[in-house]
Amino acid sequence: LHLVYKTRPLMDGGATQLDRLMGRLQPRLVIIDTWYAISRQPDRRGDLVASDYQTAAVFTELAQRHSCGVLVIHHTTKHSGNGLDAIQG
C-alpha cells in the first residue's frame, strides 16, 4: 500500500507524476480520491464535459500503459438545485 497525498493537477504535470510513480511501484490498482482534486484546471470556463472527457482519457491511457485498474472517486454536491452542478461536484 502506498499513499500519495499531493499531486499536481492531471493536465498540469500530474499525469507525468502518476506515470512515473506507477512505473516505479507497478500497482495493480490505483485509487484517485477525488476526481475534483486531480482534474482541477487553471481555466475551467470552457466546455466542462470535454474537459472531463480529456481527464478520463488520461486515466484510461495510464491504466492501459501500466496494466492496472484505476478507480476514481467522485462526490456529488449534496444540496445543489441543478443536476449538472451536482454531478460536477
mmCIF file of C-alpha atoms in Angstrom:
data_model
loop_
_atom_site.group_PDB
_atom_site.id
_atom_site.type_symbol
_atom_site.label_atom_id
_atom_site.label_comp_id
_atom_site.label_asym_id
_atom_site.label_seq_id
_atom_site.Cartn_x
_atom_site.Cartn_y
_atom_site.Cartn_z
ATOM 1 C CA LEU A 1 0.000 0.000 0.000
ATOM 2 C CA HIS A 2 1.377 3.367 -0.998
ATOM 3 C CA LEU A 3 -0.415 6.654 -0.301
ATOM 4 C CA VAL A 4 0.219 9.913 -2.132
ATOM 5 C CA TYR A 5 -1.433 12.979 -0.665
ATOM 6 C CA LYS A 6 -0.402 15.707 -3.051
ATOM 7 C CA THR A 7 -0.128 15.745 -6.802
ATOM 8 C CA ARG A 8 -0.243 18.407 -9.407
ATOM 9 C CA PRO A 9 -3.464 18.757 -11.402
ATOM 10 C CA LEU A 10 -3.572 15.988 -14.004
ATOM 11 C CA MET A 11 -3.264 18.302 -17.015
ATOM 12 C CA ASP A 12 -0.578 20.412 -15.307
ATOM 13 C CA GLY A 13 2.125 17.815 -14.687
ATOM 14 C CA GLY A 14 0.093 15.398 -12.553
ATOM 15 C CA ALA A 15 -0.206 12.824 -15.351
ATOM 16 C CA THR A 16 3.588 12.703 -15.623
ATOM 17 C CA GLN A 17 3.877 12.357 -11.832
ATOM 18 C CA LEU A 18 1.391 9.488 -11.807
ATOM 19 C CA ASP A 19 3.011 7.813 -14.802
ATOM 20 C CA ARG A 20 6.430 7.817 -13.122
ATOM 21 C CA LEU A 21 5.025 6.635 -9.807
ATOM 22 C CA MET A 22 3.027 3.855 -11.453
ATOM 23 C CA GLY A 23 6.112 2.785 -13.403
ATOM 24 C CA ARG A 24 8.139 2.572 -10.212
ATOM 25 C CA LEU A 25 5.535 0.901 -7.982
ATOM 26 C CA GLN A 26 3.814 -1.284 -10.625
ATOM 27 C CA PRO A 27 0.417 -1.212 -8.875
ATOM 28 C CA ARG A 28 -2.491 -3.491 -9.708
ATOM 29 C CA LEU A 29 -4.975 -0.784 -8.669
ATOM 30 C CA VAL A 30 -4.734 2.993 -8.365
ATOM 31 C CA ILE A 31 -7.448 4.816 -6.420
ATOM 32 C CA ILE A 32 -7.897 8.539 -7.017
ATOM 33 C CA ASP A 33 -9.837 10.411 -4.320
ATOM 34 C CA THR A 34 -11.292 12.714 -5.551
ATOM 35 C CA TRP A 35 -11.958 13.434 -9.219
ATOM 36 C CA TYR A 36 -12.211 17.149 -8.477
ATOM 37 C CA ALA A 37 -8.855 17.312 -6.702
ATOM 38 C CA ILE A 38 -6.884 15.854 -9.588
ATOM 39 C CA SER A 39 -8.927 17.163 -12.515
ATOM 40 C CA ARG A 40 -8.885 20.799 -11.448
ATOM 41 C CA GLN A 41 -7.531 23.026 -14.155
ATOM 42 C CA PRO A 42 -6.487 26.667 -14.169
ATOM 43 C CA ASP A 43 -9.296 27.636 -16.552
ATOM 44 C CA ARG A 44 -12.496 25.575 -16.275
ATOM 45 C CA ARG A 45 -14.670 28.167 -18.034
ATOM 46 C CA GLY A 46 -14.595 26.175 -21.266
ATOM 47 C CA ASP A 47 -16.540 23.048 -22.104
ATOM 48 C CA LEU A 48 -16.632 21.122 -18.816
ATOM 49 C CA VAL A 49 -17.808 17.888 -20.421
ATOM 50 C CA ALA A 50 -14.947 17.940 -22.945
ATOM 51 C CA SER A 51 -12.501 18.763 -20.159
ATOM 52 C CA ASP A 52 -13.741 15.849 -18.037
ATOM 53 C CA TYR A 53 -13.564 13.551 -21.067
ATOM 54 C CA GLN A 54 -9.909 14.519 -21.634
ATOM 55 C CA THR A 55 -9.152 13.827 -17.978
ATOM 56 C CA ALA A 56 -10.819 10.412 -18.133
ATOM 57 C CA ALA A 57 -8.856 9.598 -21.302
ATOM 58 C CA VAL A 58 -5.597 10.235 -19.427
ATOM 59 C CA PHE A 59 -6.609 7.740 -16.723
ATOM 60 C CA THR A 60 -7.524 5.193 -19.408
ATOM 61 C CA GLU A 61 -4.152 5.630 -21.087
ATOM 62 C CA LEU A 62 -2.268 5.277 -17.784
ATOM 63 C CA ALA A 63 -4.243 2.162 -16.848
ATOM 64 C CA GLN A 64 -3.510 0.544 -20.200
ATOM 65 C CA ARG A 65 0.168 1.518 -20.176
ATOM 66 C CA HIS A 66 0.701 0.082 -16.698
ATOM 67 C CA SER A 67 -1.744 -2.852 -16.978
ATOM 68 C CA CYS A 68 -3.656 -1.881 -13.868
ATOM 69 C CA GLY A 69 -7.052 -0.650 -12.815
ATOM 70 C CA VAL A 70 -7.793 2.976 -11.985
ATOM 71 C CA LEU A 71 -10.707 3.783 -9.700
ATOM 72 C CA VAL A 72 -11.657 7.444 -9.498
ATOM 73 C CA ILE A 73 -13.895 8.565 -6.646
ATOM 74 C CA HIS A 74 -16.276 11.435 -7.209
ATOM 75 C CA HIS A 75 -18.553 13.091 -4.679
ATOM 76 C CA THR A 76 -21.640 14.900 -5.858
ATOM 77 C CA THR A 77 -22.742 18.169 -4.336
ATOM 78 C CA LYS A 78 -25.438 17.203 -1.854
ATOM 79 C CA HIS A 79 -27.680 20.255 -1.940
ATOM 80 C CA SER A 80 -27.360 21.558 -5.450
ATOM 81 C CA GLY A 81 -30.520 22.707 -7.209
ATOM 82 C CA ASN A 82 -29.003 21.996 -10.616
ATOM 83 C CA GLY A 83 -28.484 18.333 -11.586
ATOM 84 C CA LEU A 84 -25.439 19.098 -13.736
ATOM 85 C CA ASP A 85 -23.815 21.077 -10.911
ATOM 86 C CA ALA A 86 -24.432 18.153 -8.542
ATOM 87 C CA ILE A 87 -22.701 15.706 -10.893
ATOM 88 C CA GLN A 88 -19.737 18.002 -11.462
ATOM 89 C CA GLY A 89 -19.291 18.385 -7.705
#
